[in-house]
PDB file of N, CA and C in Angstrom:
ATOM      1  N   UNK A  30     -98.469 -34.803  32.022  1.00 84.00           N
ATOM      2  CA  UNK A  30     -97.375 -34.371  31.187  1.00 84.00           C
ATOM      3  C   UNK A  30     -97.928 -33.437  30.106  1.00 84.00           C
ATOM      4  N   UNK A  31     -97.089 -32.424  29.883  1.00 92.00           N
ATOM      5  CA  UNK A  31     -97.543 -31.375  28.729  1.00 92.00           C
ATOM      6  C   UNK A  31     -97.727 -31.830  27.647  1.00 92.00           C
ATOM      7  N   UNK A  32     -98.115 -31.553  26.633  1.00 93.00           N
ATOM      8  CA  UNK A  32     -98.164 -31.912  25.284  1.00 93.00           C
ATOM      9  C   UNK A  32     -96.559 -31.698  24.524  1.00 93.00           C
ATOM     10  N   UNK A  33     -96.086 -30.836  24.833  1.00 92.00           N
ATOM     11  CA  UNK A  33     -94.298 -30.444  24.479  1.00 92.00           C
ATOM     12  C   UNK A  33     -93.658 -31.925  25.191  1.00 92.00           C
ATOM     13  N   UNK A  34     -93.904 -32.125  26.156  1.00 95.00           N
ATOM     14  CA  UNK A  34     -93.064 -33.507  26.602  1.00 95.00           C
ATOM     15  C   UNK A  34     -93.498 -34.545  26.229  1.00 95.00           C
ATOM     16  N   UNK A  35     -94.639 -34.874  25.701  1.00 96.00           N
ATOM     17  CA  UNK A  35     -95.447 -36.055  25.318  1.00 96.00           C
ATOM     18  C   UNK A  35     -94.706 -36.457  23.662  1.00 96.00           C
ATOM     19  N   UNK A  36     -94.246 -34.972  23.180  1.00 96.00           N
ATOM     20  CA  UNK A  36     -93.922 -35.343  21.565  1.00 96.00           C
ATOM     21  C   UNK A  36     -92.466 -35.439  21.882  1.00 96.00           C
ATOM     22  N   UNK A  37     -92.067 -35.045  22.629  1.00 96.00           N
ATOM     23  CA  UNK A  37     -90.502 -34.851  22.812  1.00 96.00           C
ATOM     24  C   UNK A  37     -90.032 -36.355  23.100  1.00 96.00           C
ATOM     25  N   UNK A  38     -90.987 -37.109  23.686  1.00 96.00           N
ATOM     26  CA  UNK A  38     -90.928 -38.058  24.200  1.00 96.00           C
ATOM     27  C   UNK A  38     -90.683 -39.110  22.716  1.00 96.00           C
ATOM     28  N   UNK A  39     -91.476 -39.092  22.095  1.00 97.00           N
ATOM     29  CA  UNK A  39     -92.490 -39.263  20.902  1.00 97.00           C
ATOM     30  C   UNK A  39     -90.980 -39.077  19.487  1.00 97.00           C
ATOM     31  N   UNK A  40     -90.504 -37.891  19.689  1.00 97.00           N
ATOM     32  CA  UNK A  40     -89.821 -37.649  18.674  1.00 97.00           C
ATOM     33  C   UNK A  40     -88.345 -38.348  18.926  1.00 97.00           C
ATOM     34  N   UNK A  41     -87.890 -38.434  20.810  1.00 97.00           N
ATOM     35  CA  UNK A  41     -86.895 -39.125  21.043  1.00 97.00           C
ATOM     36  C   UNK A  41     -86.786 -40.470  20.481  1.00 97.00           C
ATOM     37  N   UNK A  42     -87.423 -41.212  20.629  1.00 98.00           N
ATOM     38  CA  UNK A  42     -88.333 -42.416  20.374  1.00 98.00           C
ATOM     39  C   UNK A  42     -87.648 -42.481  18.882  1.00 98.00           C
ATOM     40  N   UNK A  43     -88.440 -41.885  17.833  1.00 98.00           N
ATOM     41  CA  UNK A  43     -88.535 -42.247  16.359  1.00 98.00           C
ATOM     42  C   UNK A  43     -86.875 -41.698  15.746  1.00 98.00           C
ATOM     43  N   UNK A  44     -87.003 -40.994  16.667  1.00 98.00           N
ATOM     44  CA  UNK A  44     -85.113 -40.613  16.080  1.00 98.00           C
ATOM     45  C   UNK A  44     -84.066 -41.530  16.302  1.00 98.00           C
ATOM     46  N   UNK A  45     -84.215 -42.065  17.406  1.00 98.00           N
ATOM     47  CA  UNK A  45     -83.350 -43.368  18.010  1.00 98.00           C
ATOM     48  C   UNK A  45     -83.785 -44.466  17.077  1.00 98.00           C
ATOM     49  N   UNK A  46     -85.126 -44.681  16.748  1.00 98.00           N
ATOM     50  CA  UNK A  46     -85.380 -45.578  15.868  1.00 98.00           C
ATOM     51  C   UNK A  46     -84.470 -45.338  14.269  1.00 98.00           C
ATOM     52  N   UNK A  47     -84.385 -43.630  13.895  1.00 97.00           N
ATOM     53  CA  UNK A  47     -83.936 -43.812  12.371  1.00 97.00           C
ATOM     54  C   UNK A  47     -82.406 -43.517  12.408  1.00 97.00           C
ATOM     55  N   UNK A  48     -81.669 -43.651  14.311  1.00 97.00           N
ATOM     56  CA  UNK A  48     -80.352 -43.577  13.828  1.00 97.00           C
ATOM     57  C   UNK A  48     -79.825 -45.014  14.304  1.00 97.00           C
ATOM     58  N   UNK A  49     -81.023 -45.889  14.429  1.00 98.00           N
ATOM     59  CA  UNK A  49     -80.165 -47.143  15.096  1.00 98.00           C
ATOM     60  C   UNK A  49     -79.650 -47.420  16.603  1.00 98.00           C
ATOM     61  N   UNK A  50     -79.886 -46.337  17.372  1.00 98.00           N
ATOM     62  CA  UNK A  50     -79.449 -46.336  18.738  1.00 98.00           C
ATOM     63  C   UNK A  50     -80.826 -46.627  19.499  1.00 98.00           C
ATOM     64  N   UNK A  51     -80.415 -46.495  20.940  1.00 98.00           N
ATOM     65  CA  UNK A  51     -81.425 -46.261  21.955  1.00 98.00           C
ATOM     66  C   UNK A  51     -81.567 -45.149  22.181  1.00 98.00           C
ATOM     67  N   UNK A  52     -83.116 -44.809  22.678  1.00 98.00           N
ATOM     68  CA  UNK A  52     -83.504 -43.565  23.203  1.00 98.00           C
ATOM     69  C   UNK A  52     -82.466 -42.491  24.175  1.00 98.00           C
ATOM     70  N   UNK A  53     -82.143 -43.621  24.671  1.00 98.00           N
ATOM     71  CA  UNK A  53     -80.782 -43.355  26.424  1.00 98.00           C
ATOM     72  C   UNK A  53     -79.857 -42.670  25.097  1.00 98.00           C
ATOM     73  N   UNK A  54     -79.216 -43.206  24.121  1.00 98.00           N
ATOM     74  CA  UNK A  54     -77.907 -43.273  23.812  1.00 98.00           C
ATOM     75  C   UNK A  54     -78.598 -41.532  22.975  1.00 98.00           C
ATOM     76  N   UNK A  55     -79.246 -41.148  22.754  1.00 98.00           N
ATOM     77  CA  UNK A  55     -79.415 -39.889  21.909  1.00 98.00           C
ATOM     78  C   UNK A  55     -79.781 -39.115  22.729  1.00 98.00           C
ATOM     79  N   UNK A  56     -80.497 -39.336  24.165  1.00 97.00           N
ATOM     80  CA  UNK A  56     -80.539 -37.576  24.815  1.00 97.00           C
ATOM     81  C   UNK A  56     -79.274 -37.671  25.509  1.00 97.00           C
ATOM     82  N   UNK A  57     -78.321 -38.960  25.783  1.00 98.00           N
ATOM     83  CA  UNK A  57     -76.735 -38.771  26.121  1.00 98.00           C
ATOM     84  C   UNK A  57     -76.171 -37.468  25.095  1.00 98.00           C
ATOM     85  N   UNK A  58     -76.216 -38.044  23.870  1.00 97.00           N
ATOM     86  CA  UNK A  58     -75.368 -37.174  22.795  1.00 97.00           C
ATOM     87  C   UNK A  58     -75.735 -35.764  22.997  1.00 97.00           C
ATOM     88  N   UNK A  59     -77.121 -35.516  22.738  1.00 98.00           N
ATOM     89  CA  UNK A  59     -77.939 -34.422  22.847  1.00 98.00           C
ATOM     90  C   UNK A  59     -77.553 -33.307  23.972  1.00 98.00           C
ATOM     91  N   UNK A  60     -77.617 -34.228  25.242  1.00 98.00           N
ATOM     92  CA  UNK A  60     -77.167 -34.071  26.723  1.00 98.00           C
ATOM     93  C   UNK A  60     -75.540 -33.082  26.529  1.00 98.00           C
ATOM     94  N   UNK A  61     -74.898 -34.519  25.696  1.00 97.00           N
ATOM     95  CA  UNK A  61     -73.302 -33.650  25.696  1.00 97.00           C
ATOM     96  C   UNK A  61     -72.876 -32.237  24.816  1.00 97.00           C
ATOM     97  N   UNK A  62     -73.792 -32.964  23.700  1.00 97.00           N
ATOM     98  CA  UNK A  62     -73.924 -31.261  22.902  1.00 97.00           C
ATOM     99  C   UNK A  62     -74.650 -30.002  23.159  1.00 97.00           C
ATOM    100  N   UNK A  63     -74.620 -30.054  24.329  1.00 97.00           N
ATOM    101  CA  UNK A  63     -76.125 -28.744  25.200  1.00 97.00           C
ATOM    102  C   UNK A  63     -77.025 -28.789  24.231  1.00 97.00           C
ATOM    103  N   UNK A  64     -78.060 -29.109  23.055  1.00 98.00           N
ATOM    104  CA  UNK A  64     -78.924 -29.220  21.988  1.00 98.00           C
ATOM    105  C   UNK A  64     -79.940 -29.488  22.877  1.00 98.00           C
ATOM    106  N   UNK A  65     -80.764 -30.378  23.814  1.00 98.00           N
ATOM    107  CA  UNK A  65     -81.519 -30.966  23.924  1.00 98.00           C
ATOM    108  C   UNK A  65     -82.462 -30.218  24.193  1.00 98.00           C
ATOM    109  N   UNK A  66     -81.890 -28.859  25.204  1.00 97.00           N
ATOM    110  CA  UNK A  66     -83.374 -27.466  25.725  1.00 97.00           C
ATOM    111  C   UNK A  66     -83.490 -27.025  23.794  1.00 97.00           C
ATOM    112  N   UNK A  67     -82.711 -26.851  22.919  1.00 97.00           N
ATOM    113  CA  UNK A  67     -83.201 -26.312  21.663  1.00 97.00           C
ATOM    114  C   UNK A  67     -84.002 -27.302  20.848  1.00 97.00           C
ATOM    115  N   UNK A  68     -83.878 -28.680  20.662  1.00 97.00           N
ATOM    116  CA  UNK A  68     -84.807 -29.376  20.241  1.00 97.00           C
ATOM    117  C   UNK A  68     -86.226 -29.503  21.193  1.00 97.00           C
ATOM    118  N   UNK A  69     -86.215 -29.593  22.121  1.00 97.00           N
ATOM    119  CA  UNK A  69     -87.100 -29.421  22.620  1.00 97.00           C
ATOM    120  C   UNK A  69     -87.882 -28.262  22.273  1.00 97.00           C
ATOM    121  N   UNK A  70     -87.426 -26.961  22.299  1.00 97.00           N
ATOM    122  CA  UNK A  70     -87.826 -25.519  22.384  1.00 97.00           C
ATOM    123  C   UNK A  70     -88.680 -25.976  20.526  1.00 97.00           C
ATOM    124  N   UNK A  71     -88.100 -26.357  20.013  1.00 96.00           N
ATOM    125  CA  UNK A  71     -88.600 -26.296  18.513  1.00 96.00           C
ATOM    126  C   UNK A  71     -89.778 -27.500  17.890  1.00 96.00           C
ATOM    127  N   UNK A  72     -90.331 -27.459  19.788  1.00 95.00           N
ATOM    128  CA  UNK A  72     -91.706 -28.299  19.075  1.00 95.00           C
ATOM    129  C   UNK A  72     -92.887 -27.690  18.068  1.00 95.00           C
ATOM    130  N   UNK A  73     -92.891 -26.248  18.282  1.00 93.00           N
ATOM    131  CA  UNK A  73     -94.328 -25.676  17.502  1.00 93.00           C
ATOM    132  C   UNK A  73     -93.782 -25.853  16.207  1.00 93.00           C
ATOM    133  N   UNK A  74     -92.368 -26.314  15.629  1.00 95.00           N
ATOM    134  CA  UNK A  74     -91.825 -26.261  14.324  1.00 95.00           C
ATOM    135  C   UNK A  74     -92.253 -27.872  13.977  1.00 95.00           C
ATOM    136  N   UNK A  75     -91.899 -29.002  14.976  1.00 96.00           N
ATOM    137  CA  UNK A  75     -91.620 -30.419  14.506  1.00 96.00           C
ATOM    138  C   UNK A  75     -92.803 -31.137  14.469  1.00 96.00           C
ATOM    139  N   UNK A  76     -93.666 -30.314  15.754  1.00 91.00           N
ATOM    140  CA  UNK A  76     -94.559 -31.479  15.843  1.00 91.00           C
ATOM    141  C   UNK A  76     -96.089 -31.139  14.417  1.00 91.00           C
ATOM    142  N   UNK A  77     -95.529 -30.213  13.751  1.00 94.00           N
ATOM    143  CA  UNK A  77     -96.633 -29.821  12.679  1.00 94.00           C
ATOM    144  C   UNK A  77     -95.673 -30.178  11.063  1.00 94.00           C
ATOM    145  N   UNK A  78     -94.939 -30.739  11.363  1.00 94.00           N
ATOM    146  CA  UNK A  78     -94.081 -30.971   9.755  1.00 94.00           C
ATOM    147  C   UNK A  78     -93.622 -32.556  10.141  1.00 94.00           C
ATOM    148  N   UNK A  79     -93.722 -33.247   8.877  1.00 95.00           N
ATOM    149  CA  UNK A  79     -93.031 -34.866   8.887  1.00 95.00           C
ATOM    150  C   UNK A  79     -91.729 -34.345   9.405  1.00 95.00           C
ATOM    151  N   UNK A  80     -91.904 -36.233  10.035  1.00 94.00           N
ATOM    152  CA  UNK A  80     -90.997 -36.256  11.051  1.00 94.00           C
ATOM    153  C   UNK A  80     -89.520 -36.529  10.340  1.00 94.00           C
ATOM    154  N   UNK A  81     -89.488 -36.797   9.122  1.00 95.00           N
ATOM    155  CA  UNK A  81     -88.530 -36.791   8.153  1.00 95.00           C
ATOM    156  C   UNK A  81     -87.459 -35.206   8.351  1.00 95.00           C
ATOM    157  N   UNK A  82     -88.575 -34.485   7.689  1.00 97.00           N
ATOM    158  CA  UNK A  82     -87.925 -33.118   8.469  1.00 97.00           C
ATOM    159  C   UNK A  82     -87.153 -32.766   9.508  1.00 97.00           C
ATOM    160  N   UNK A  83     -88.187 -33.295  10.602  1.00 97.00           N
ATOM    161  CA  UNK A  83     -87.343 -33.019  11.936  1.00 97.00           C
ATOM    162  C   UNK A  83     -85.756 -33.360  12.353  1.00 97.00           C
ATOM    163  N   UNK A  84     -85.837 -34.314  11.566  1.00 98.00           N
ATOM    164  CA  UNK A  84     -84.914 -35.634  11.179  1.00 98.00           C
ATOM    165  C   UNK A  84     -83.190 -34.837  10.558  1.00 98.00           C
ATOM    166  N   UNK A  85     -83.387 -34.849   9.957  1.00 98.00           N
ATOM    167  CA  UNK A  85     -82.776 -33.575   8.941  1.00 98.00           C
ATOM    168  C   UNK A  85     -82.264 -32.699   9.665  1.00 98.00           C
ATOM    169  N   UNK A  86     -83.103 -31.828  10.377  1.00 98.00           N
ATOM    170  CA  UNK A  86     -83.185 -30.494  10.976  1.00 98.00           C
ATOM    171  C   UNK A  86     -81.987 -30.768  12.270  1.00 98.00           C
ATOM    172  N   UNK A  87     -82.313 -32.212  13.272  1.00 98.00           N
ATOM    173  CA  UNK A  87     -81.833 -32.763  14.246  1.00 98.00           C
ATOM    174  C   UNK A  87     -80.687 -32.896  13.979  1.00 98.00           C
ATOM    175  N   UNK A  88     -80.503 -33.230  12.622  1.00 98.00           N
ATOM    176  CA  UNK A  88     -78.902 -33.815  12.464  1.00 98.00           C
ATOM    177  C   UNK A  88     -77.822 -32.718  11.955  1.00 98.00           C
ATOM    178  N   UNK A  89     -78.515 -31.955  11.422  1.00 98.00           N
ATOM    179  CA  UNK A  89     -77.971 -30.570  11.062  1.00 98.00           C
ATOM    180  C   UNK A  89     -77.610 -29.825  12.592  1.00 98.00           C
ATOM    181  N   UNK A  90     -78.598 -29.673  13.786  1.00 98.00           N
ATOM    182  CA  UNK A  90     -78.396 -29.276  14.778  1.00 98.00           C
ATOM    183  C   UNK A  90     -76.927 -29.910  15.391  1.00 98.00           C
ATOM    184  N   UNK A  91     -77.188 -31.362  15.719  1.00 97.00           N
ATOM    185  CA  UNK A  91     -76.333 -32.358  16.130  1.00 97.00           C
ATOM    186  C   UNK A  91     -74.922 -32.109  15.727  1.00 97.00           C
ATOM    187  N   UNK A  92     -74.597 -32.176  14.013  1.00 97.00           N
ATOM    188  CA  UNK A  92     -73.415 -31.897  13.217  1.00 97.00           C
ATOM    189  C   UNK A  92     -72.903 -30.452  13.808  1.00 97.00           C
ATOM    190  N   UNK A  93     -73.806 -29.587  13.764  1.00 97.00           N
ATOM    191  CA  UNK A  93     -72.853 -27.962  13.872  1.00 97.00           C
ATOM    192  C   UNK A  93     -72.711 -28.320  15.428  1.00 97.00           C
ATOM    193  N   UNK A  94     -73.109 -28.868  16.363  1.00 97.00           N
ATOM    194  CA  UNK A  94     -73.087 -28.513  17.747  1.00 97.00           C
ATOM    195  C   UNK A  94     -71.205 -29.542  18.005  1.00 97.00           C
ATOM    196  N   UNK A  95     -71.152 -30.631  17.184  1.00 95.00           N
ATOM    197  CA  UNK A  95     -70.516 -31.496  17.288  1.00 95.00           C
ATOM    198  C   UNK A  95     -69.081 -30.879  17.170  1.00 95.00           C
ATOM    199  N   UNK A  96     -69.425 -30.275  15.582  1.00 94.00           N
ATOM    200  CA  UNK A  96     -68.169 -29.436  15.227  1.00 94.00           C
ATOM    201  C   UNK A  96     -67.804 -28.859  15.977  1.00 94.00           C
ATOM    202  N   UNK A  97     -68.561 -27.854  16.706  1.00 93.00           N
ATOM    203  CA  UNK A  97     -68.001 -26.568  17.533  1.00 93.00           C
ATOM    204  C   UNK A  97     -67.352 -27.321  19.229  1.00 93.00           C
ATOM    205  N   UNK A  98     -67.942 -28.677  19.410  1.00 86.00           N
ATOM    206  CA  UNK A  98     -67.573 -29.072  20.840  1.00 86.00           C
ATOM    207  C   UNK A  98     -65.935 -29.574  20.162  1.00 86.00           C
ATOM    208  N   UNK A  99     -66.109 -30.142  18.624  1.00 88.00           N
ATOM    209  CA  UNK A  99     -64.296 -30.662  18.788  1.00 88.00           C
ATOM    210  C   UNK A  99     -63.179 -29.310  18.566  1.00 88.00           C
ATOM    211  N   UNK A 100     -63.902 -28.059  18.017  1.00 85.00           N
ATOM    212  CA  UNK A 100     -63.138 -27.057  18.343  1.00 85.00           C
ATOM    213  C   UNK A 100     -62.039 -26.444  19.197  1.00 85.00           C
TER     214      UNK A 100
END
Protein backbone atom coordinates (compact mmCIF):
# COMPACT_ATOMS: atom_id res chain seq x y z
CA UNK A 1 0.00 0.00 0.00
CA UNK A 2 1.22 3.58 -0.85
CA UNK A 3 2.05 5.86 1.74
CA UNK A 4 -1.18 8.26 0.50
CA UNK A 5 -3.40 5.17 1.44
CA UNK A 6 -1.66 4.17 4.56
CA UNK A 7 -2.52 7.91 6.04
CA UNK A 8 -5.81 8.04 4.39
CA UNK A 9 -6.40 5.04 6.13
CA UNK A 10 -4.87 6.59 9.30
CA UNK A 11 -6.75 9.91 8.97
CA UNK A 12 -10.20 7.93 8.27
CA UNK A 13 -9.63 6.26 11.47
CA UNK A 14 -8.96 9.48 13.78
CA UNK A 15 -11.77 11.46 12.15
CA UNK A 16 -14.40 8.82 12.89
CA UNK A 17 -12.81 8.78 16.22
CA UNK A 18 -13.35 12.89 16.72
CA UNK A 19 -16.87 12.74 15.12
CA UNK A 20 -18.14 9.79 17.13
CA UNK A 21 -19.00 7.53 14.20
CA UNK A 22 -17.44 4.55 12.50
CA UNK A 23 -14.87 4.56 9.94
CA UNK A 24 -17.77 2.80 7.43
CA UNK A 25 -20.22 5.61 8.51
CA UNK A 26 -17.67 8.65 7.23
CA UNK A 27 -16.29 7.37 3.83
CA UNK A 28 -20.39 6.60 3.41
CA UNK A 29 -20.92 10.46 3.96
CA UNK A 30 -17.73 11.33 2.15
CA UNK A 31 -18.80 8.65 -0.57
CA UNK A 32 -22.28 10.64 -0.86
CA UNK A 33 -20.74 14.04 -0.96
CA UNK A 34 -18.21 13.09 -3.99
CA UNK A 35 -15.31 14.68 -1.27
CA UNK A 36 -13.50 11.54 -0.67
CA UNK A 37 -10.99 11.62 -4.22
CA UNK A 38 -10.41 15.52 -2.71
CA UNK A 39 -9.53 14.54 0.79
CA UNK A 40 -7.60 12.07 -0.26
CA UNK A 41 -5.84 14.26 -3.07
CA UNK A 42 -4.89 16.70 -0.02
CA UNK A 43 -2.51 14.37 1.68
CA UNK A 44 0.87 16.45 0.96
CA UNK A 45 -1.34 19.25 2.96
CA UNK A 46 -2.66 16.82 6.08
CA UNK A 47 -0.27 14.45 6.54
CA UNK A 48 2.50 17.38 7.46
CA UNK A 49 0.07 19.67 9.74
CA UNK A 50 -1.88 18.43 13.16
CA UNK A 51 -4.43 16.44 12.64
CA UNK A 52 -6.62 19.04 14.44
CA UNK A 53 -6.26 20.99 11.28
CA UNK A 54 -7.17 18.45 9.02
CA UNK A 55 -10.11 18.17 11.17
CA UNK A 56 -11.37 21.62 10.58
CA UNK A 57 -10.38 21.64 7.00
CA UNK A 58 -12.63 18.11 6.61
CA UNK A 59 -15.52 19.65 8.07
CA UNK A 60 -15.40 22.80 6.23
CA UNK A 61 -15.05 20.48 3.04
CA UNK A 62 -17.99 18.19 4.33
CA UNK A 63 -20.35 21.47 5.29
CA UNK A 64 -19.91 23.29 1.72
CA UNK A 65 -20.26 19.86 -0.14
CA UNK A 66 -23.46 19.18 2.09
CA UNK A 67 -24.94 22.54 1.37
CA UNK A 68 -24.59 22.37 -2.30
CA UNK A 69 -26.02 18.45 -2.39
CA UNK A 70 -29.36 19.99 -0.40
CA UNK A 71 -29.46 22.64 -3.13
Amino acid sequence: MSKESDFFLYLIERYAEYKNISAKEVLEKWDQLKVTDLIYDLYEIYHSERLENAFADIDEIVEKADAQLQQ
